[in-house]
PDB file of C-alpha atoms in Angstrom:
ATOM      1  CA  UNK A 216      14.259 -11.271 -13.400  1.00  0.00           C
ATOM      2  CA  UNK A 217      11.521 -11.957 -10.945  1.00  0.00           C
ATOM      3  CA  UNK A 218      11.478 -10.924  -7.320  1.00  0.00           C
ATOM      4  CA  UNK A 219      11.687 -14.668  -6.372  1.00  0.00           C
ATOM      5  CA  UNK A 220      14.889 -15.307  -8.745  1.00  0.00           C
ATOM      6  CA  UNK A 221      16.575 -12.344  -6.967  1.00  0.00           C
ATOM      7  CA  UNK A 222      16.284 -13.967  -3.518  1.00  0.00           C
ATOM      8  CA  UNK A 223      19.266 -15.852  -2.197  1.00  0.00           C
ATOM      9  CA  UNK A 224      19.138 -18.359   0.628  1.00  0.00           C
ATOM     10  CA  UNK A 225      21.877 -20.241   2.380  1.00  0.00           C
ATOM     11  CA  UNK A 226      21.859 -23.877   3.448  1.00  0.00           C
ATOM     12  CA  UNK A 227      24.418 -25.132   6.197  1.00  0.00           C
ATOM     13  CA  UNK A 228      24.517 -28.695   6.809  1.00  0.00           C
ATOM     14  CA  UNK A 229      25.544 -29.224  10.596  1.00  0.00           C
ATOM     15  CA  UNK A 230      24.616 -32.634  11.423  1.00  0.00           C
ATOM     16  CA  UNK A 231      28.030 -34.318  11.203  1.00  0.00           C
ATOM     17  CA  UNK A 232      30.053 -35.588  14.279  1.00  0.00           C
ATOM     18  CA  UNK A 233      33.399 -34.346  12.977  1.00  0.00           C
ATOM     19  CA  UNK A 234      35.308 -37.536  13.927  1.00  0.00           C
ATOM     20  CA  UNK A 235      38.511 -36.540  12.531  1.00  0.00           C
ATOM     21  CA  UNK A 236      38.757 -33.628  15.167  1.00  0.00           C
ATOM     22  CA  UNK A 237      39.225 -36.488  17.809  1.00  0.00           C
ATOM     23  CA  UNK A 238      36.819 -34.757  20.353  1.00  0.00           C
ATOM     24  CA  UNK A 239      33.509 -35.714  21.981  1.00  0.00           C
ATOM     25  CA  UNK A 240      31.993 -32.329  20.897  1.00  0.00           C
ATOM     26  CA  UNK A 241      31.221 -32.000  17.192  1.00  0.00           C
ATOM     27  CA  UNK A 242      33.431 -29.617  15.522  1.00  0.00           C
ATOM     28  CA  UNK A 243      30.793 -27.093  14.619  1.00  0.00           C
ATOM     29  CA  UNK A 244      30.246 -26.541  18.501  1.00  0.00           C
ATOM     30  CA  UNK A 245      34.184 -26.305  19.454  1.00  0.00           C
ATOM     31  CA  UNK A 246      35.073 -22.977  21.091  1.00  0.00           C
ATOM     32  CA  UNK A 247      36.513 -20.403  18.762  1.00  0.00           C
ATOM     33  CA  UNK A 248      37.330 -17.125  20.187  1.00  0.00           C
ATOM     34  CA  UNK A 249      34.935 -17.735  23.010  1.00  0.00           C
ATOM     35  CA  UNK A 250      31.947 -18.858  20.922  1.00  0.00           C
ATOM     36  CA  UNK A 251      30.858 -22.066  19.161  1.00  0.00           C
ATOM     37  CA  UNK A 252      32.490 -22.235  15.775  1.00  0.00           C
ATOM     38  CA  UNK A 253      29.172 -22.547  13.949  1.00  0.00           C
ATOM     39  CA  UNK A 254      28.070 -19.071  15.433  1.00  0.00           C
ATOM     40  CA  UNK A 255      30.934 -17.382  13.494  1.00  0.00           C
ATOM     41  CA  UNK A 256      29.889 -19.197  10.269  1.00  0.00           C
ATOM     42  CA  UNK A 257      26.148 -18.302  10.516  1.00  0.00           C
ATOM     43  CA  UNK A 258      26.615 -14.615  11.365  1.00  0.00           C
ATOM     44  CA  UNK A 259      28.861 -14.311   8.303  1.00  0.00           C
ATOM     45  CA  UNK A 260      25.982 -15.418   6.285  1.00  0.00           C
ATOM     46  CA  UNK A 261      23.052 -13.905   8.145  1.00  0.00           C
ATOM     47  CA  UNK A 262      24.802 -10.358   8.035  1.00  0.00           C
ATOM     48  CA  UNK A 263      24.969 -10.381   4.328  1.00  0.00           C
ATOM     49  CA  UNK A 264      22.399  -7.906   2.847  1.00  0.00           C
ATOM     50  CA  UNK A 265      21.424 -10.292  -0.148  1.00  0.00           C
ATOM     51  CA  UNK A 266      20.843 -13.588   1.979  1.00  0.00           C
ATOM     52  CA  UNK A 267      17.170 -13.838   3.033  1.00  0.00           C
ATOM     53  CA  UNK A 268      17.640 -16.426   5.385  1.00  0.00           C
ATOM     54  CA  UNK A 269      19.620 -19.456   6.489  1.00  0.00           C
ATOM     55  CA  UNK A 270      18.402 -23.154   6.752  1.00  0.00           C
ATOM     56  CA  UNK A 271      20.521 -25.244   9.090  1.00  0.00           C
ATOM     57  CA  UNK A 272      20.197 -28.866   9.049  1.00  0.00           C
ATOM     58  CA  UNK A 273      21.194 -30.462  12.409  1.00  0.00           C
ATOM     59  CA  UNK A 274      21.055 -33.934  13.829  1.00  0.00           C
ATOM     60  CA  UNK A 275      17.834 -35.231  15.474  1.00  0.00           C
ATOM     61  CA  UNK A 276      17.701 -34.166  19.152  1.00  0.00           C
ATOM     62  CA  UNK A 277      20.840 -31.949  18.942  1.00  0.00           C
ATOM     63  CA  UNK A 278      20.680 -30.287  22.406  1.00  0.00           C
ATOM     64  CA  UNK A 279      23.687 -28.081  21.717  1.00  0.00           C
ATOM     65  CA  UNK A 280      21.962 -26.493  18.730  1.00  0.00           C
ATOM     66  CA  UNK A 281      18.933 -25.831  20.781  1.00  0.00           C
ATOM     67  CA  UNK A 282      20.920 -24.080  23.427  1.00  0.00           C
ATOM     68  CA  UNK A 283      22.449 -21.642  20.865  1.00  0.00           C
ATOM     69  CA  UNK A 284      20.982 -18.030  20.657  1.00  0.00           C
ATOM     70  CA  UNK A 285      21.036 -18.028  16.928  1.00  0.00           C
ATOM     71  CA  UNK A 286      18.730 -21.236  16.827  1.00  0.00           C
ATOM     72  CA  UNK A 287      15.816 -18.981  17.498  1.00  0.00           C
ATOM     73  CA  UNK A 288      16.976 -15.839  15.694  1.00  0.00           C
ATOM     74  CA  UNK A 289      14.768 -14.548  12.748  1.00  0.00           C
ATOM     75  CA  UNK A 290      15.988 -15.715   9.528  1.00  0.00           C
ATOM     76  CA  UNK A 291      17.072 -19.036  10.759  1.00  0.00           C
ATOM     77  CA  UNK A 292      15.368 -22.142  10.090  1.00  0.00           C
ATOM     78  CA  UNK A 293      16.134 -25.623  11.467  1.00  0.00           C
ATOM     79  CA  UNK A 294      15.467 -28.838   9.623  1.00  0.00           C
ATOM     80  CA  UNK A 295      16.660 -32.367  10.609  1.00  0.00           C
ATOM     81  CA  UNK A 296      19.726 -33.555   8.950  1.00  0.00           C
ATOM     82  CA  UNK A 297      20.685 -36.882   7.676  1.00  0.00           C
ATOM     83  CA  UNK A 298      23.172 -39.693   7.689  1.00  0.00           C
ATOM     84  CA  UNK A 299      25.533 -38.044   5.092  1.00  0.00           C
ATOM     85  CA  UNK A 300      26.108 -34.372   4.129  1.00  0.00           C
ATOM     86  CA  UNK A 301      23.894 -34.986   0.911  1.00  0.00           C
ATOM     87  CA  UNK A 302      20.956 -36.180   2.835  1.00  0.00           C
ATOM     88  CA  UNK A 303      21.174 -32.962   5.124  1.00  0.00           C
ATOM     89  CA  UNK A 304      21.424 -30.673   2.138  1.00  0.00           C
ATOM     90  CA  UNK A 305      18.583 -32.439   0.343  1.00  0.00           C
ATOM     91  CA  UNK A 306      16.383 -32.042   3.696  1.00  0.00           C
ATOM     92  CA  UNK A 307      17.162 -28.323   3.710  1.00  0.00           C
ATOM     93  CA  UNK A 308      16.232 -27.922   0.040  1.00  0.00           C
ATOM     94  CA  UNK A 309      13.097 -29.742   0.364  1.00  0.00           C
ATOM     95  CA  UNK A 310      12.011 -27.047   3.145  1.00  0.00           C
ATOM     96  CA  UNK A 311      12.810 -24.364   0.690  1.00  0.00           C
ATOM     97  CA  UNK A 312      10.987 -26.020  -2.137  1.00  0.00           C
ATOM     98  CA  UNK A 313       7.883 -26.297   0.343  1.00  0.00           C
ATOM     99  CA  UNK A 314       8.151 -22.606   0.734  1.00  0.00           C
ATOM    100  CA  UNK A 315       7.915 -21.906  -2.981  1.00  0.00           C
ATOM    101  CA  UNK A 316      11.643 -20.994  -3.417  1.00  0.00           C
ATOM    102  CA  UNK A 317      12.347 -23.513  -6.314  1.00  0.00           C
ATOM    103  CA  UNK A 318      13.655 -20.774  -8.526  1.00  0.00           C
ATOM    104  CA  UNK A 319      15.872 -19.093  -5.876  1.00  0.00           C
ATOM    105  CA  UNK A 320      19.649 -19.155  -5.717  1.00  0.00           C
ATOM    106  CA  UNK A 321      20.927 -21.162  -2.632  1.00  0.00           C
ATOM    107  CA  UNK A 322      24.241 -20.956  -1.328  1.00  0.00           C
ATOM    108  CA  UNK A 323      25.306 -24.266   0.453  1.00  0.00           C
ATOM    109  CA  UNK A 324      28.211 -23.493   2.905  1.00  0.00           C
ATOM    110  CA  UNK A 325      30.117 -25.749   5.271  1.00  0.00           C
ATOM    111  CA  UNK A 326      29.372 -25.094   8.936  1.00  0.00           C
ATOM    112  CA  UNK A 327      32.977 -25.497   9.766  1.00  0.00           C
ATOM    113  CA  UNK A 328      34.174 -22.559   7.485  1.00  0.00           C
ATOM    114  CA  UNK A 329      34.003 -19.636   9.876  1.00  0.00           C
ATOM    115  CA  UNK A 330      36.191 -17.246   7.999  1.00  0.00           C
ATOM    116  CA  UNK A 331      34.022 -16.798   4.855  1.00  0.00           C
ATOM    117  CA  UNK A 332      34.090 -13.072   3.950  1.00  0.00           C
ATOM    118  CA  UNK A 333      31.456 -10.898   2.300  1.00  0.00           C
ATOM    119  CA  UNK A 334      33.778 -10.132  -0.486  1.00  0.00           C
ATOM    120  CA  UNK A 335      33.774 -13.804  -1.411  1.00  0.00           C
ATOM    121  CA  UNK A 336      29.870 -14.035  -1.258  1.00  0.00           C
ATOM    122  CA  UNK A 337      29.739 -10.753  -3.377  1.00  0.00           C
ATOM    123  CA  UNK A 338      32.261 -12.312  -6.012  1.00  0.00           C
ATOM    124  CA  UNK A 339      30.072 -15.449  -6.257  1.00  0.00           C
ATOM    125  CA  UNK A 340      26.765 -13.770  -6.524  1.00  0.00           C
ATOM    126  CA  UNK A 341      28.290 -11.320  -9.234  1.00  0.00           C
ATOM    127  CA  UNK A 342      29.991 -13.936 -11.327  1.00  0.00           C
ATOM    128  CA  UNK A 343      26.985 -16.334 -11.309  1.00  0.00           C
ATOM    129  CA  UNK A 344      24.099 -13.823 -11.466  1.00  0.00           C
ATOM    130  CA  UNK A 345      23.268 -14.879 -15.154  1.00  0.00           C
ATOM    131  CA  UNK A 346      24.802 -18.291 -15.203  1.00  0.00           C
ATOM    132  CA  UNK A 347      22.523 -20.838 -16.362  1.00  0.00           C
ATOM    133  CA  UNK A 348      24.090 -23.559 -14.010  1.00  0.00           C
ATOM    134  CA  UNK A 349      25.694 -22.005 -11.056  1.00  0.00           C
ATOM    135  CA  UNK A 350      29.059 -22.611  -9.488  1.00  0.00           C
ATOM    136  CA  UNK A 351      31.480 -22.651  -6.471  1.00  0.00           C
ATOM    137  CA  UNK A 352      34.258 -20.853  -4.790  1.00  0.00           C
ATOM    138  CA  UNK A 353      37.589 -22.698  -5.403  1.00  0.00           C
ATOM    139  CA  UNK A 354      41.371 -22.171  -5.455  1.00  0.00           C
ATOM    140  CA  UNK A 355      43.768 -23.219  -8.189  1.00  0.00           C
ATOM    141  CA  UNK A 356      46.237 -25.774  -6.994  1.00  0.00           C
ATOM    142  CA  UNK A 357      49.569 -24.499  -6.471  1.00  0.00           C
ATOM    143  CA  UNK A 358      51.605 -27.290  -5.225  1.00  0.00           C
ATOM    144  CA  UNK A 359      52.866 -30.427  -7.245  1.00  0.00           C
ATOM    145  CA  UNK A 360      50.309 -33.143  -6.805  1.00  0.00           C
ATOM    146  CA  UNK A 361      51.228 -36.785  -6.082  1.00  0.00           C
ATOM    147  CA  UNK A 362      49.084 -39.840  -6.511  1.00  0.00           C
ATOM    148  CA  UNK A 363      49.740 -42.403  -3.760  1.00  0.00           C
ATOM    149  CA  UNK A 364      49.884 -46.089  -4.348  1.00  0.00           C
ATOM    150  CA  UNK A 365      50.443 -49.062  -1.923  1.00  0.00           C
ATOM    151  CA  UNK A 366      51.994 -48.204   1.491  1.00  0.00           C
ATOM    152  CA  UNK A 367      51.866 -44.646   0.476  1.00  0.00           C
ATOM    153  CA  UNK A 368      54.534 -44.829  -2.129  1.00  0.00           C
ATOM    154  CA  UNK A 369      54.206 -42.289  -4.915  1.00  0.00           C
ATOM    155  CA  UNK A 370      52.498 -43.946  -7.806  1.00  0.00           C
ATOM    156  CA  UNK A 371      52.615 -41.035 -10.070  1.00  0.00           C
ATOM    157  CA  UNK A 372      52.767 -37.135 -10.509  1.00  0.00           C
ATOM    158  CA  UNK A 373      49.341 -35.398 -11.386  1.00  0.00           C
ATOM    159  CA  UNK A 374      49.600 -32.237 -13.568  1.00  0.00           C
ATOM    160  CA  UNK A 375      48.210 -29.253 -11.622  1.00  0.00           C
ATOM    161  CA  UNK A 376      47.250 -27.379 -14.497  1.00  0.00           C
ATOM    162  CA  UNK A 377      43.390 -27.052 -14.307  1.00  0.00           C
ATOM    163  CA  UNK A 378      43.135 -28.518 -10.806  1.00  0.00           C
ATOM    164  CA  UNK A 379      41.281 -26.574  -8.184  1.00  0.00           C
ATOM    165  CA  UNK A 380      40.601 -27.156  -4.577  1.00  0.00           C
ATOM    166  CA  UNK A 381      36.744 -27.021  -4.190  1.00  0.00           C
ATOM    167  CA  UNK A 382      35.440 -24.641  -1.408  1.00  0.00           C
ATOM    168  CA  UNK A 383      32.122 -23.285  -0.161  1.00  0.00           C
ATOM    169  CA  UNK A 384      29.708 -21.650  -0.577  1.00  0.00           C
ATOM    170  CA  UNK A 385      28.488 -23.714  -3.676  1.00  0.00           C
ATOM    171  CA  UNK A 386      25.781 -21.800  -5.484  1.00  0.00           C
ATOM    172  CA  UNK A 387      22.867 -23.234  -7.548  1.00  0.00           C
ATOM    173  CA  UNK A 388      19.158 -23.003  -8.046  1.00  0.00           C
ATOM    174  CA  UNK A 389      17.075 -24.549  -5.348  1.00  0.00           C
ATOM    175  CA  UNK A 390      14.926 -26.800  -7.610  1.00  0.00           C
ATOM    176  CA  UNK A 391      17.917 -27.835  -9.908  1.00  0.00           C
ATOM    177  CA  UNK A 392      20.122 -28.824  -6.966  1.00  0.00           C
ATOM    178  CA  UNK A 393      17.425 -30.794  -5.295  1.00  0.00           C
ATOM    179  CA  UNK A 394      16.702 -32.646  -8.400  1.00  0.00           C
ATOM    180  CA  UNK A 395      20.523 -33.390  -9.151  1.00  0.00           C
ATOM    181  CA  UNK A 396      20.984 -34.515  -5.504  1.00  0.00           C
ATOM    182  CA  UNK A 397      17.935 -36.784  -5.452  1.00  0.00           C
ATOM    183  CA  UNK A 398      18.927 -38.329  -8.741  1.00  0.00           C
ATOM    184  CA  UNK A 399      22.541 -38.961  -7.379  1.00  0.00           C
ATOM    185  CA  UNK A 400      21.068 -40.693  -4.337  1.00  0.00           C
ATOM    186  CA  UNK A 401      18.779 -42.716  -6.378  1.00  0.00           C
ATOM    187  CA  UNK A 402      21.840 -44.158  -8.334  1.00  0.00           C
ATOM    188  CA  UNK A 403      23.662 -44.833  -4.775  1.00  0.00           C
ATOM    189  CA  UNK A 404      26.112 -41.904  -5.213  1.00  0.00           C
ATOM    190  CA  UNK A 405      26.886 -40.341  -1.875  1.00  0.00           C
ATOM    191  CA  UNK A 406      28.427 -37.081  -3.333  1.00  0.00           C
ATOM    192  CA  UNK A 407      30.554 -35.136  -1.005  1.00  0.00           C
ATOM    193  CA  UNK A 408      29.552 -31.727  -2.333  1.00  0.00           C
ATOM    194  CA  UNK A 409      26.884 -30.000  -4.368  1.00  0.00           C
ATOM    195  CA  UNK A 410      28.898 -29.557  -7.659  1.00  0.00           C
ATOM    196  CA  UNK A 411      29.443 -33.346  -7.837  1.00  0.00           C
ATOM    197  CA  UNK A 412      25.652 -33.899  -8.020  1.00  0.00           C
ATOM    198  CA  UNK A 413      25.209 -31.221 -10.564  1.00  0.00           C
ATOM    199  CA  UNK A 414      28.116 -32.651 -12.710  1.00  0.00           C
ATOM    200  CA  UNK A 415      26.401 -35.995 -12.510  1.00  0.00           C
ATOM    201  CA  UNK A 416      23.398 -34.489 -13.923  1.00  0.00           C
ATOM    202  CA  UNK A 417      25.410 -33.355 -16.835  1.00  0.00           C
ATOM    203  CA  UNK A 418      26.117 -29.754 -15.901  1.00  0.00           C
ATOM    204  CA  UNK A 419      29.449 -27.902 -15.831  1.00  0.00           C
ATOM    205  CA  UNK A 420      29.556 -25.626 -12.845  1.00  0.00           C
ATOM    206  CA  UNK A 421      31.653 -22.449 -12.846  1.00  0.00           C
ATOM    207  CA  UNK A 422      34.698 -22.237 -10.675  1.00  0.00           C
ATOM    208  CA  UNK A 423      35.025 -18.693  -8.938  1.00  0.00           C
ATOM    209  CA  UNK A 424      38.213 -17.735  -7.109  1.00  0.00           C
ATOM    210  CA  UNK A 425      37.930 -17.797  -3.316  1.00  0.00           C
ATOM    211  CA  UNK A 426      40.221 -16.672  -0.521  1.00  0.00           C
ATOM    212  CA  UNK A 427      43.033 -19.139   1.119  1.00  0.00           C
ATOM    213  CA  UNK A 428      41.630 -17.870   4.465  1.00  0.00           C
ATOM    214  CA  UNK A 429      38.231 -19.572   3.795  1.00  0.00           C
ATOM    215  CA  UNK A 430      39.644 -22.812   5.379  1.00  0.00           C
ATOM    216  CA  UNK A 431      37.440 -25.836   6.634  1.00  0.00           C
ATOM    217  CA  UNK A 432      38.162 -26.718  10.422  1.00  0.00           C
ATOM    218  CA  UNK A 433      38.716 -30.580  10.093  1.00  0.00           C
ATOM    219  CA  UNK A 434      41.700 -31.315  12.425  1.00  0.00           C
ATOM    220  CA  UNK A 435      42.741 -29.673  15.736  1.00  0.00           C
ATOM    221  CA  UNK A 436      45.374 -27.655  14.450  1.00  0.00           C
ATOM    222  CA  UNK A 437      42.892 -25.948  11.951  1.00  0.00           C
ATOM    223  CA  UNK A 438      41.177 -24.262  15.024  1.00  0.00           C
ATOM    224  CA  UNK A 439      44.328 -22.193  15.765  1.00  0.00           C
ATOM    225  CA  UNK A 440      44.664 -21.146  12.044  1.00  0.00           C
ATOM    226  CA  UNK A 441      40.836 -20.150  11.962  1.00  0.00           C
ATOM    227  CA  UNK A 442      41.441 -18.166  15.137  1.00  0.00           C
ATOM    228  CA  UNK A 443      44.384 -16.341  13.668  1.00  0.00           C
ATOM    229  CA  UNK A 444      42.503 -15.361  10.483  1.00  0.00           C
ATOM    230  CA  UNK A 445      39.469 -14.141  12.435  1.00  0.00           C
ATOM    231  CA  UNK A 446      41.730 -12.001  14.642  1.00  0.00           C
ATOM    232  CA  UNK A 447      43.361 -10.731  11.469  1.00  0.00           C
ATOM    233  CA  UNK A 448      39.965  -9.841  10.238  1.00  0.00           C
ATOM    234  CA  UNK A 449      39.204  -8.198  13.279  1.00  0.00           C
ATOM    235  CA  UNK A 450      35.638  -9.237  13.375  1.00  0.00           C
ATOM    236  CA  UNK A 451      35.047  -7.696   9.826  1.00  0.00           C
ATOM    237  CA  UNK A 452      33.028  -9.753   7.413  1.00  0.00           C
ATOM    238  CA  UNK A 453      34.780  -8.084   4.478  1.00  0.00           C
TER     239      UNK A 453
END
């Protein structure tokens, strides 16, 4: 294994407006325990000893990002995001490729997942260290799954065996993921996560068990839950 192959980078797409939160402020900047949510997320990544740096993709002219102390912190690089998550990730990967990191592992993590633990990162890195494709954190589905039809009537029951909730980080080689995302966009596929792009490219990413606390803040009630988990963790990244 070369020194380059052993380096791990993180990409955080943070150019979205978070419209489902119903707030004027994008969700990544909403207050969480007295700090913008994204600060909790980035510190979980930056404090991990294996992560060489974080590339954050933000909207053009994002003054809220510029006002954060983390924006100028060593190890943090800012790139301009795009219209969709996949465009933002692609721009961040292009920066890494320009720096010669095409063979490095990259962890793509949601800006709105502030409760990620170092233990989860460790588990992902260990499970995928020698994997030819890469993979993602996930949680096996425990509930009975229903498919909705017209007027939200149940159209069928979906067997939960083999079903997982996809989480982040999602971990792939920089060059391979850049190629897969670019190919998906060329075909008009606006993939919603990085694994989907790799799947379209013919790969089968590996699922690695994550933790239920690694929630994505999407709706107002999620903020209270994230606060509860962070308080329980007591500021610990483990």
